[in-house]
Amino acid sequence: MSAKDQEIAKKVIEGVGGESNVSSVFHCATRLRFKLKDTAKADKEGLNNTPGVVTVVESGGQFQVVIGNNVPEVFKGIMDQTSLKDAESADKVEESGEKGSWLNRAVDMISSIFSPLLGALAGAGVLKGLVALFLVLGWINQESGTYLILNAASDSVFTFLPIFLAITSSRRFKTNMFVSVAIAGALVYPAIAAAQSAGTALNFFGIPIVLVTYTSTVIPVILAVWVQSYVEKFFASFVHQSVKNILVPMLTLLVVVPLTFLAFGPVGNIISEGLASGYTWLYNLSPIVAGLIAGGFWQVFVIFGVHWGFVPIMLSNLGELGYDTMLPLLAAPVLAQAGALFGIFLKAKNRDLKALSGSATLAGIFGITEPGIYGITLKYKKPFILACISGAVGAAIIGAGGGRAISFALPSVLAIPAYVGTGFATTVIGIVVAFALAALLNLFLFQEPVAEASASSAPAATSDGQPAAARVEEAVSAPAESLLKKEIIVSPLAGAIQALDTLPDPAFSSGAMGQGIVVDPTSGHLTSPAAGTVTTVFPTGHAIGITTDGGAQLLIHVGVNTVRLKGQFFDKKVKEGDRVEVGQLLLEFDLEQIKAAGYVTATPVIVTNSAEYLDVLKSTESAAKNGDYLLTTIV
């Protein structure tokens, strides 16, 4: 682990409000997933500006810090620098604060149970696909020892999946891990499996047992460990300390294992079969439509972290049907994002953008899309949309060909061997189409923003003597860091700050003219909110347009319908084409006379090209003076 990873870990700990504010933390392929006691203590903006942090997402009841490929090293740094422990913190139930909605809790539970397994599942899935490919090519045969060993290596994780899930579930539900493993072991015990295969009728003290196959299942063992958490606590509450370590595990096994075979196992199996059958029914209605939906929206699910909810369905399909049709569909949107990044890489002239898009393309090809999404495609909007469209087209092709996965593998080029069999050719074609289409669309349609030099201006004085400052914060030089550019827009007037939708003028309040904010002035001195060039001065003097040095196109419109005054009460101080600095006087107007004439003087300050920005942040203050902070444009 490098010193840089240690420094990122330190900054992240500080940014989430310190170790004392962390209820739990674990990581997936690219994100640190925190459960915080009080999210208000977290410095989200500070984390977003931290070198090495791609972005911060709040979703599914989690505070997610997106790091990228080196998230395991940063996570280890957090473990080294705090008293949090992996076995304890990964699934520690939050001790305070709201638990959130049932959906948040469900997503949180699923992600915490499956995240630690993804590496083993994906690696074994790719190996299983390669073994199948070797069989098709005739490189090995099923009677050979080579096949037997490789098949065992690739299939063991899936065959004994309940045992692996028992380990992660025990952490989630805070149970004795070894007792959980013993319960799972009973479900896949060879004699039980043999009795089920032979159709032997079994009973437990006269109560008939419905035997089902528990190998490769997901839900039965999770239900069993959840029940174990309550049974274990019950016995621990009264068993004497001197024999607790022996009697509590014994009594827990005595209760939970029979209950699982009698009730929770069959119920869980019915749920698993229902999920698999329900998805298959929907898929069979129209595989092409299923592909369009999955391909078009999968990366949206990833952004909000709710994609974990689909993992049990995929595993249920593999366990119940022996294959899954969802996994091949998802390869298209993942590779489409990589294709979009590749198109930007080919077109970009900015050195930092080219470097970042190049490295993100490589990561995307291998299934890690978050750095590219948050760092580039989502930031510029159009590349993300074009990639989603391309992913939908590619997934529709895969659906039309009936693509299937014979094992679980995270969508990437490495997963292609897992798609060997039915629909393999169309699956490969769909993946290639998704990648190529996204690359071509972005190559021709993506417009690279004009790079601005980093600049800052010293505080200037307004006509009222108030300090004013505006600056453009440029992208950092390191490719791994954010390319965000920010420009601060200060208030051109003194007065009360109001939301744009409060203005009694639908042309502005609807947002049709762009995002912005309203200042209800207390004086008639209008000063420049940023350094730039005057692009428009209405003949009547009631409105002025400025293009800032940072590229923002601002419209300052004094009052509502004041154009009807035909210039009366307005005194222009600049003309079109003039260069203006922050705080420079642009216009004077007679506030009282305008009010006396029956006009509303509330003044919208609009960023008319706000569609080109990732966001336009507004001041949360109730009032401002000339030169006080008003807006921030982020691109």
XYZ file of C-alpha atoms in Angstrom:
635
model
C 0.000 0.000 0.000
C 1.422 3.342 -1.077
C 1.744 6.517 0.942
C -0.812 8.067 -1.423
C -3.406 5.425 -0.500
C -2.701 6.042 3.185
C -3.231 9.773 2.662
C -6.505 9.178 0.801
C -7.657 6.912 3.642
C -6.827 9.627 6.171
C -8.752 12.271 4.208
C -11.743 9.959 3.797
C -11.888 9.253 7.541
C -11.839 12.980 8.222
C -14.404 13.628 5.488
C -17.000 11.210 6.864
C -16.898 12.916 10.244
C -14.204 10.835 11.900
C -14.108 7.258 13.124
C -16.654 7.978 15.854
C -19.265 8.828 13.205
C -18.902 5.480 11.399
C -21.378 2.725 12.191
C -20.032 0.399 9.507
C -17.802 0.385 6.459
C -16.990 -2.130 3.770
C -16.047 -1.915 0.126
C -17.129 -3.320 -3.220
C -15.209 -3.199 -6.494
C -14.838 0.591 -6.579
C -16.597 2.132 -3.566
C -16.182 2.543 0.147
C -19.668 2.017 1.564
C -20.224 3.767 4.887
C -23.147 3.685 7.266
C -22.846 6.924 9.203
C -24.451 7.790 12.514
C -25.002 11.373 11.373
C -24.583 12.231 7.685
C -24.693 15.937 8.564
C -21.211 15.561 10.064
C -19.787 14.378 6.739
C -18.019 16.906 4.520
C -19.386 15.809 1.150
C -18.006 18.797 -0.733
C -14.588 18.362 0.841
C -14.510 14.680 -0.100
C -15.524 15.486 -3.675
C -12.512 17.795 -3.869
C -10.117 15.257 -2.338
C -7.463 13.963 -4.774
C -8.046 10.263 -5.351
C -11.797 10.439 -4.660
C -13.873 10.168 -7.840
C -17.138 11.311 -6.268
C -19.502 10.811 -3.334
C -22.937 9.202 -3.677
C -25.663 8.901 -1.048
C -27.881 5.969 -1.955
C -29.557 2.970 -0.401
C -28.989 4.369 3.091
C -25.245 4.376 2.474
C -22.662 7.146 2.197
C -20.632 5.844 -0.739
C -17.169 7.208 -1.524
C -16.174 6.185 -5.055
C -12.416 5.520 -5.210
C -11.850 3.338 -8.263
C -9.633 0.322 -8.797
C -7.436 0.953 -5.760
C -10.324 0.854 -3.277
C -8.951 -2.279 -1.496
C -5.724 -0.422 -0.658
C -7.590 2.637 0.622
C -9.895 0.385 2.654
C -6.848 -1.319 4.178
C -5.493 2.125 5.016
C -8.725 2.914 6.872
C -8.464 -0.363 8.771
C -4.842 0.419 9.691
C -5.580 3.955 10.850
C -8.701 3.211 12.893
C -9.931 0.715 15.445
C -12.565 -0.455 12.965
C -12.109 -4.092 12.053
C -13.196 -5.750 8.842
C -15.099 -8.559 10.543
C -16.828 -6.125 12.863
C -17.264 -2.987 10.821
C -18.322 -4.489 7.530
C -21.686 -5.385 8.895
C -22.042 -3.597 12.190
C -25.593 -2.517 12.757
C -25.789 1.209 13.176
C -26.139 2.192 16.779
C -27.913 5.453 16.245
C -29.681 7.485 13.620
C -32.499 6.542 11.334
C -32.494 3.178 9.657
C -34.092 4.539 6.519
C -36.771 3.037 4.328
C -37.258 -0.687 3.819
C -35.722 -0.309 0.342
C -32.606 1.320 1.775
C -32.282 -1.421 4.369
C -32.804 -4.143 1.758
C -30.163 -2.708 -0.586
C -27.786 -2.243 2.325
C -28.303 -5.845 3.474
C -27.852 -7.357 0.018
C -24.748 -5.318 -0.769
C -23.100 -6.117 2.578
C -23.754 -9.857 2.150
C -22.672 -10.175 -1.479
C -19.871 -7.584 -1.773
C -17.177 -9.698 -0.062
C -17.993 -12.629 -2.373
C -17.836 -10.814 -5.689
C -14.155 -11.437 -6.320
C -14.406 -15.186 -5.733
C -17.692 -15.466 -7.642
C -16.411 -13.490 -10.618
C -13.064 -15.267 -10.753
C -14.641 -18.709 -10.501
C -17.264 -17.718 -13.063
C -14.659 -16.695 -15.635
C -12.726 -19.923 -15.005
C -15.924 -21.945 -15.426
C -16.527 -20.224 -18.758
C -12.971 -20.957 -19.890
C -13.369 -24.637 -18.960
C -16.562 -24.776 -21.046
C -14.750 -23.073 -23.934
C -11.859 -25.547 -23.713
C -14.387 -28.392 -23.923
C -16.017 -26.895 -27.025
C -12.625 -26.423 -28.686
C -11.643 -29.989 -27.840
C -8.597 -28.984 -25.814
C -9.731 -31.117 -22.861
C -12.318 -33.866 -22.380
C -14.701 -34.560 -19.524
C -13.032 -37.848 -18.617
C -9.609 -36.294 -17.998
C -8.146 -35.449 -14.634
C -7.397 -31.950 -15.949
C -11.093 -31.297 -16.506
C -12.024 -32.770 -13.126
C -9.615 -30.489 -11.246
C -10.400 -27.330 -13.225
C -14.139 -27.963 -12.979
C -13.860 -28.476 -9.224
C -11.895 -25.229 -8.892
C -14.464 -23.258 -10.876
C -17.601 -24.928 -9.529
C -16.871 -25.219 -5.808
C -17.874 -21.630 -4.996
C -21.268 -22.141 -6.623
C -21.883 -25.656 -5.291
C -21.118 -24.612 -1.727
C -22.459 -21.076 -2.092
C -24.630 -21.433 1.058
C -21.468 -21.856 3.147
C -19.883 -18.710 1.718
C -23.117 -16.790 2.231
C -23.307 -18.069 5.804
C -19.967 -16.373 6.516
C -20.979 -12.978 5.132
C -24.515 -13.231 6.545
C -23.136 -13.971 10.005
C -21.197 -10.722 9.843
C -24.269 -8.848 8.736
C -26.551 -10.307 11.427
C -23.812 -10.450 14.099
C -23.989 -14.174 14.793
C -21.400 -16.812 15.641
C -19.794 -17.363 12.230
C -18.849 -20.975 12.871
C -22.366 -21.888 13.956
C -23.667 -20.202 10.788
C -21.262 -22.274 8.698
C -22.408 -25.418 10.525
C -26.032 -24.613 9.636
C -25.091 -24.080 5.986
C -23.018 -27.261 6.047
C -26.081 -29.208 7.150
C -27.995 -27.894 4.128
C -25.382 -29.238 1.684
C -24.442 -32.325 3.743
C -23.763 -35.234 1.318
C -26.242 -37.641 2.958
C -29.001 -35.005 2.827
C -28.210 -34.228 -0.813
C -28.229 -37.956 -1.641
C -31.611 -38.430 0.069
C -33.043 -35.550 -1.926
C -31.668 -36.938 -5.194
C -33.066 -40.386 -4.435
C -36.470 -38.973 -3.491
C -36.295 -40.509 -0.008
C -39.172 -39.561 2.290
C -37.833 -38.109 5.546
C -39.459 -36.800 8.699
C -38.322 -35.121 11.883
C -40.052 -36.626 14.930
C -42.954 -37.527 12.691
C -43.107 -34.153 10.936
C -42.559 -34.656 7.180
C -39.634 -32.809 5.624
C -39.871 -31.292 2.164
C -36.409 -31.964 0.780
C -35.106 -29.534 -1.817
C -31.692 -28.975 -3.352
C -29.761 -26.424 -1.317
C -26.498 -26.401 -3.267
C -26.064 -23.110 -5.156
C -29.053 -21.559 -3.366
C -29.082 -18.059 -1.886
C -32.167 -17.219 0.150
C -32.586 -20.302 2.412
C -29.254 -19.861 4.181
C -29.722 -16.089 4.564
C -33.095 -16.724 6.217
C -31.525 -19.401 8.427
C -28.728 -17.116 9.646
C -31.213 -14.307 10.245
C -33.279 -16.647 12.448
C -30.061 -17.804 14.119
C -29.337 -14.222 15.198
C -32.512 -14.176 17.317
C -32.254 -17.736 18.617
C -28.637 -17.202 19.623
C -29.454 -14.023 21.531
C -32.344 -15.761 23.271
C -30.209 -18.600 24.634
C -27.288 -16.292 25.440
C -29.597 -14.186 27.626
C -29.992 -16.862 30.312
C -27.369 -19.609 29.811
C -24.700 -19.379 32.509
C -21.396 -17.856 31.478
C -19.443 -20.969 32.487
C -21.154 -23.147 29.856
C -22.293 -20.480 27.381
C -19.587 -21.253 24.793
C -20.819 -24.841 24.551
C -24.545 -24.762 25.249
C -25.502 -21.707 23.164
C -24.036 -23.129 19.902
C -25.486 -26.567 20.677
C -28.976 -25.252 21.423
C -28.863 -22.923 18.418
C -27.994 -25.802 16.071
C -30.642 -27.959 17.727
C -33.328 -25.366 16.977
C -32.246 -23.660 13.746
C -31.191 -26.667 11.628
C -34.497 -28.578 11.999
C -36.494 -25.355 11.570
C -34.574 -24.616 8.387
C -35.320 -28.029 6.885
C -38.948 -27.891 8.026
C -39.805 -24.282 7.192
C -37.220 -21.663 6.289
C -35.436 -23.795 3.725
C -38.528 -24.719 1.692
C -39.897 -21.163 1.995
C -36.579 -19.705 0.896
C -36.433 -22.167 -1.966
C -39.939 -21.142 -3.059
C -38.848 -17.488 -3.016
C -35.750 -18.352 -5.069
C -37.814 -20.309 -7.582
C -40.328 -17.464 -7.694
C -37.637 -14.890 -8.453
C -36.162 -17.065 -11.186
C -39.550 -17.927 -12.683
C -40.813 -14.347 -12.471
C -37.772 -12.941 -14.227
C -37.869 -15.700 -16.872
C -41.555 -14.989 -17.533
C -40.876 -11.283 -18.017
C -37.841 -12.012 -20.183
C -39.778 -14.451 -22.368
C -42.477 -11.846 -23.033
C -39.935 -10.042 -25.214
C -36.186 -10.650 -24.902
C -35.576 -7.634 -27.140
C -37.553 -5.277 -24.876
C -35.828 -6.811 -21.851
C -32.513 -6.028 -23.531
C -33.514 -2.453 -24.298
C -34.529 -1.847 -20.681
C -31.556 -3.616 -19.094
C -29.054 -2.069 -21.487
C -30.497 1.409 -21.238
C -30.881 1.660 -17.476
C -28.266 -0.627 -15.914
C -25.657 2.091 -15.440
C -28.323 4.317 -13.875
C -28.908 1.550 -11.315
C -25.144 1.377 -10.745
C -24.970 5.126 -10.085
C -27.540 4.847 -7.309
C -26.047 1.621 -5.970
C -29.293 -0.349 -6.298
C -27.852 -2.863 -8.778
C -27.152 -5.167 -5.839
C -30.829 -6.055 -5.723
C -30.432 -8.023 -8.962
C -27.597 -10.270 -7.740
C -29.894 -12.747 -5.906
C -32.011 -13.057 -9.070
C -28.940 -13.875 -11.174
C -27.731 -16.465 -8.679
C -31.239 -17.904 -8.327
C -31.443 -18.292 -12.102
C -28.103 -20.099 -12.161
C -29.130 -22.344 -9.279
C -32.650 -23.125 -10.491
C -32.231 -23.068 -14.283
C -28.532 -23.751 -14.720
C -28.117 -20.513 -16.682
C -28.938 -16.814 -16.490
C -30.078 -14.500 -19.283
C -29.610 -11.245 -17.370
C -25.812 -11.318 -17.106
C -25.170 -11.291 -20.893
C -27.569 -8.355 -21.304
C -25.580 -6.351 -18.760
C -22.306 -6.831 -20.612
C -23.560 -4.446 -23.320
C -24.100 -1.334 -21.125
C -20.807 -1.913 -19.306
C -18.825 -2.169 -22.544
C -20.825 0.740 -23.997
C -19.493 3.005 -21.243
C -15.992 1.789 -22.094
C -16.695 2.537 -25.759
C -17.876 6.054 -24.943
C -14.681 6.669 -23.004
C -12.636 5.326 -25.913
C -14.390 7.715 -28.304
C -13.600 10.625 -25.983
C -9.998 9.411 -25.733
C -9.667 9.499 -29.527
C -11.199 12.973 -29.798
C -9.873 14.752 -26.713
C -7.215 17.402 -27.169
C -6.898 18.243 -23.501
C -3.989 16.224 -22.138
C -5.610 15.488 -18.788
C -8.932 14.477 -20.337
C -7.167 12.183 -22.798
C -5.131 10.545 -20.035
C -8.136 10.049 -17.765
C -10.394 8.745 -20.542
C -7.663 6.341 -21.672
C -7.176 4.797 -18.239
C -10.939 4.753 -17.626
C -11.462 2.944 -20.954
C -9.139 0.155 -19.847
C -10.881 -0.104 -16.469
C -14.293 -0.148 -18.190
C -13.277 -2.970 -20.532
C -12.508 -5.025 -17.442
C -15.856 -4.159 -15.856
C -15.026 -1.179 -13.615
C -17.061 1.734 -14.978
C -17.472 4.066 -11.975
C -14.244 6.102 -12.504
C -15.199 6.772 -16.118
C -18.846 7.494 -15.319
C -18.255 9.928 -12.467
C -15.069 11.404 -13.875
C -16.177 11.920 -17.476
C -19.371 10.552 -19.050
C -21.879 11.592 -16.388
C -20.123 14.907 -15.852
C -20.537 15.854 -19.506
C -24.023 14.215 -19.678
C -24.105 13.574 -23.428
C -21.473 10.773 -23.393
C -23.396 8.991 -20.633
C -26.682 9.228 -22.547
C -25.048 8.059 -25.783
C -23.494 5.127 -23.925
C -26.885 4.172 -22.437
C -28.440 4.249 -25.915
C -25.615 2.120 -27.305
C -25.923 -0.297 -24.391
C -29.651 -0.647 -25.063
C -29.006 -1.456 -28.736
C -26.322 -4.008 -27.890
C -28.421 -5.657 -25.170
C -31.422 -5.863 -27.528
C -29.238 -7.799 -29.984
C -28.126 -10.117 -27.176
C -31.733 -10.616 -26.085
C -32.835 -11.363 -29.647
C -30.186 -14.082 -29.868
C -31.126 -15.625 -26.516
C -27.737 -15.082 -24.886
C -27.095 -17.035 -21.687
C -24.464 -17.135 -18.960
C -23.532 -20.554 -17.604
C -21.854 -19.068 -14.530
C -21.722 -15.832 -12.569
C -19.165 -13.356 -13.879
C -19.067 -9.584 -13.578
C -19.891 -8.076 -17.002
C -16.628 -7.388 -18.866
C -14.537 -8.827 -21.685
C -13.227 -11.356 -19.175
C -16.768 -12.690 -18.763
C -17.175 -13.620 -22.443
C -16.189 -17.286 -21.856
C -19.093 -17.530 -19.389
C -21.471 -16.881 -22.302
C -20.375 -19.951 -24.289
C -23.369 -21.937 -25.506
C -26.810 -20.735 -26.550
C -26.673 -17.316 -28.213
C -22.898 -16.984 -27.876
C -22.382 -15.464 -31.333
C -25.098 -12.827 -30.954
C -23.851 -12.032 -27.448
C -20.388 -11.250 -28.807
C -21.940 -9.246 -31.658
C -24.092 -7.287 -29.196
C -21.076 -6.476 -27.023
C -19.035 -5.330 -30.031
C -21.933 -3.224 -31.346
C -22.439 -1.568 -27.946
C -18.745 -0.682 -27.652
C -18.292 0.454 -31.264
C -21.543 2.436 -31.452
C -20.787 4.302 -28.220
C -17.255 5.051 -29.424
C -18.429 6.353 -32.810
C -21.292 8.426 -31.400
C -18.970 10.140 -28.951
C -16.247 10.541 -31.542
C -18.626 12.552 -33.733
C -21.052 14.109 -31.243
C -19.028 14.814 -28.088
C -17.957 18.441 -27.848
C -14.922 18.918 -25.667
C -15.286 22.001 -23.440
C -12.794 24.761 -24.100
C -10.025 24.377 -21.551
C -9.589 27.423 -19.387
C -6.388 28.423 -17.685
C -6.471 28.398 -13.925
C -7.143 31.879 -12.735
C -8.132 33.797 -9.688
C -8.745 37.424 -9.134
C -7.848 39.428 -6.100
C -10.682 40.928 -4.089
C -12.045 44.039 -5.719
C -14.196 46.809 -4.326
C -17.717 47.444 -5.521
C -19.293 50.835 -5.914
C -20.722 50.318 -2.432
C -17.273 49.633 -1.054
C -18.106 45.980 -0.470
C -15.490 43.306 -1.211
C -16.064 41.167 -4.285
C -14.264 38.100 -5.576
C -14.742 35.684 -8.397
C -12.495 32.895 -9.414
C -12.329 29.950 -11.735
C -11.013 26.813 -10.066
C -9.476 24.713 -12.811
C -9.075 21.008 -13.138
C -6.126 19.559 -11.301
C -3.141 18.432 -13.283
C -3.009 14.788 -12.236
C -5.046 12.541 -14.569
C -6.378 10.492 -11.665
C -7.944 13.528 -10.075
C -11.168 15.328 -10.903
C -11.527 17.397 -14.065
C -14.262 19.542 -12.527
C -14.085 23.279 -13.136
C -15.945 25.679 -10.901
C -16.741 29.347 -11.299
C -18.040 31.540 -8.518
C -20.702 34.113 -9.418
C -21.207 36.905 -6.879
C -24.298 38.968 -6.272
C -24.734 41.979 -8.589
C -27.157 43.582 -6.139
C -27.819 44.059 -2.455
C -31.090 42.553 -1.299
C -33.066 39.494 -0.242
C -32.277 36.179 -1.953
C -35.217 34.186 -3.283
C -35.694 30.951 -5.207
C -36.208 31.318 -8.943
C -39.626 29.652 -8.863
C -40.976 32.453 -6.639
C -40.659 35.019 -9.433
C -44.059 35.996 -10.941
C -42.768 35.505 -14.482
C -43.174 31.971 -15.943
C -40.460 32.575 -18.544
C -37.935 32.664 -15.704
C -39.610 30.781 -12.852
C -40.188 27.683 -15.012
C -36.454 27.373 -15.624
C -36.976 27.655 -19.374
C -34.345 30.399 -19.556
C -31.896 28.405 -17.435
C -31.039 27.862 -13.786
C -30.475 30.791 -11.487
C -31.595 32.736 -8.455
C -33.494 35.938 -7.623
C -32.295 39.013 -5.726
C -34.966 41.473 -4.551
C -32.848 44.664 -4.476
C -32.670 47.230 -1.715
C -30.591 49.644 -3.815
C -30.256 50.538 -7.490
C -26.539 49.806 -7.947
C -26.002 46.796 -10.237
C -22.395 45.575 -10.426
C -20.693 42.858 -12.446
C -21.048 39.408 -10.836
C -17.957 38.051 -12.615
C -15.077 39.046 -14.833
C -15.947 38.779 -18.511
C -17.363 40.523 -21.566
C -20.654 42.374 -21.923
C -22.492 40.559 -24.703
C -25.909 42.209 -24.464
C -27.212 45.555 -23.214
C -30.896 45.986 -23.879
C -31.709 49.448 -25.300
C -34.150 49.958 -22.452
C -31.360 49.244 -19.938
C -33.454 46.822 -17.907
C -31.348 43.737 -18.741
C -27.673 42.985 -19.302
C -25.950 39.849 -20.609
C -22.374 38.866 -19.708
C -20.190 35.984 -20.856
C -17.786 35.274 -18.016
C -14.159 34.255 -18.365
C -15.225 30.812 -17.216
C -17.748 30.477 -20.061
C -20.987 31.095 -18.149
C -23.580 33.115 -20.049
C -25.336 35.320 -17.508
C -28.534 37.300 -17.906
C -29.426 39.882 -15.258
C -32.998 41.076 -15.741
C -34.056 43.914 -13.435
C -37.665 43.404 -12.394
C -40.654 41.857 -14.148
C -42.053 43.413 -17.349
C -39.851 46.479 -16.801
C -39.208 46.570 -20.548
C -42.488 48.513 -20.682
C -40.765 51.441 -18.961
C -38.848 51.971 -22.242
C -35.634 52.894 -20.457
C -37.170 55.290 -17.961
C -35.415 55.171 -14.557
C -32.432 53.161 -15.962
C -28.894 54.557 -16.483
C -26.538 52.244 -18.419
C -22.831 52.405 -17.531
C -21.463 49.883 -20.084
C -22.023 48.932 -23.708
C -21.832 45.691 -25.668
C -18.281 44.416 -26.118
C -16.937 46.110 -22.978
C -14.551 44.165 -20.788
C -15.758 44.210 -17.170
C -14.238 43.105 -13.886
C -15.887 41.807 -10.749
C -17.690 44.584 -8.880
C -17.590 47.073 -11.765
C -20.714 49.241 -11.971
C -22.915 48.138 -14.888
C -26.186 49.920 -14.295
C -27.957 52.313 -11.970
C -31.725 52.419 -11.642
C -34.246 54.321 -9.539
C -35.649 51.565 -7.358
C -38.370 53.624 -5.714
C -39.653 55.111 -8.970
C -39.890 51.658 -10.567
C -41.855 50.383 -7.571
C -44.073 53.463 -7.641
C -44.862 52.705 -11.283
C -46.299 49.377 -10.121
C -43.523 46.996 -11.184
C -41.984 44.085 -9.284
C -38.260 44.770 -8.868
C -37.160 41.227 -7.947
C -34.223 40.526 -10.291
C -33.384 37.079 -11.678
C -29.718 36.214 -12.272
C -29.807 33.407 -14.839
C -27.132 31.089 -16.249
C -28.698 30.779 -19.697
C -26.330 27.984 -20.782
C -26.859 25.986 -17.573
C -27.616 22.873 -19.664
C -23.895 22.734 -20.430
C -23.059 22.426 -16.735
C -23.071 19.463 -14.399
C -24.763 21.640 -11.797
C -25.450 25.235 -10.791
C -25.239 25.626 -7.022
C -27.187 28.407 -5.314
C -26.544 30.411 -2.183
C -28.482 29.254 0.857
C -28.296 32.671 2.515
C -31.418 34.801 2.900
C -29.772 38.050 1.815
C -26.685 39.334 0.045
C -24.707 42.489 -0.561
C -22.973 43.412 -3.798
C -20.064 40.989 -4.137
C -21.379 38.311 -1.772
C -21.444 34.711 -2.959
C -24.492 33.866 -5.107
C -23.915 30.955 -7.524
C -21.352 28.310 -8.480
C -21.266 26.753 -11.932
C -19.720 23.275 -12.150
C -18.584 21.767 -15.422
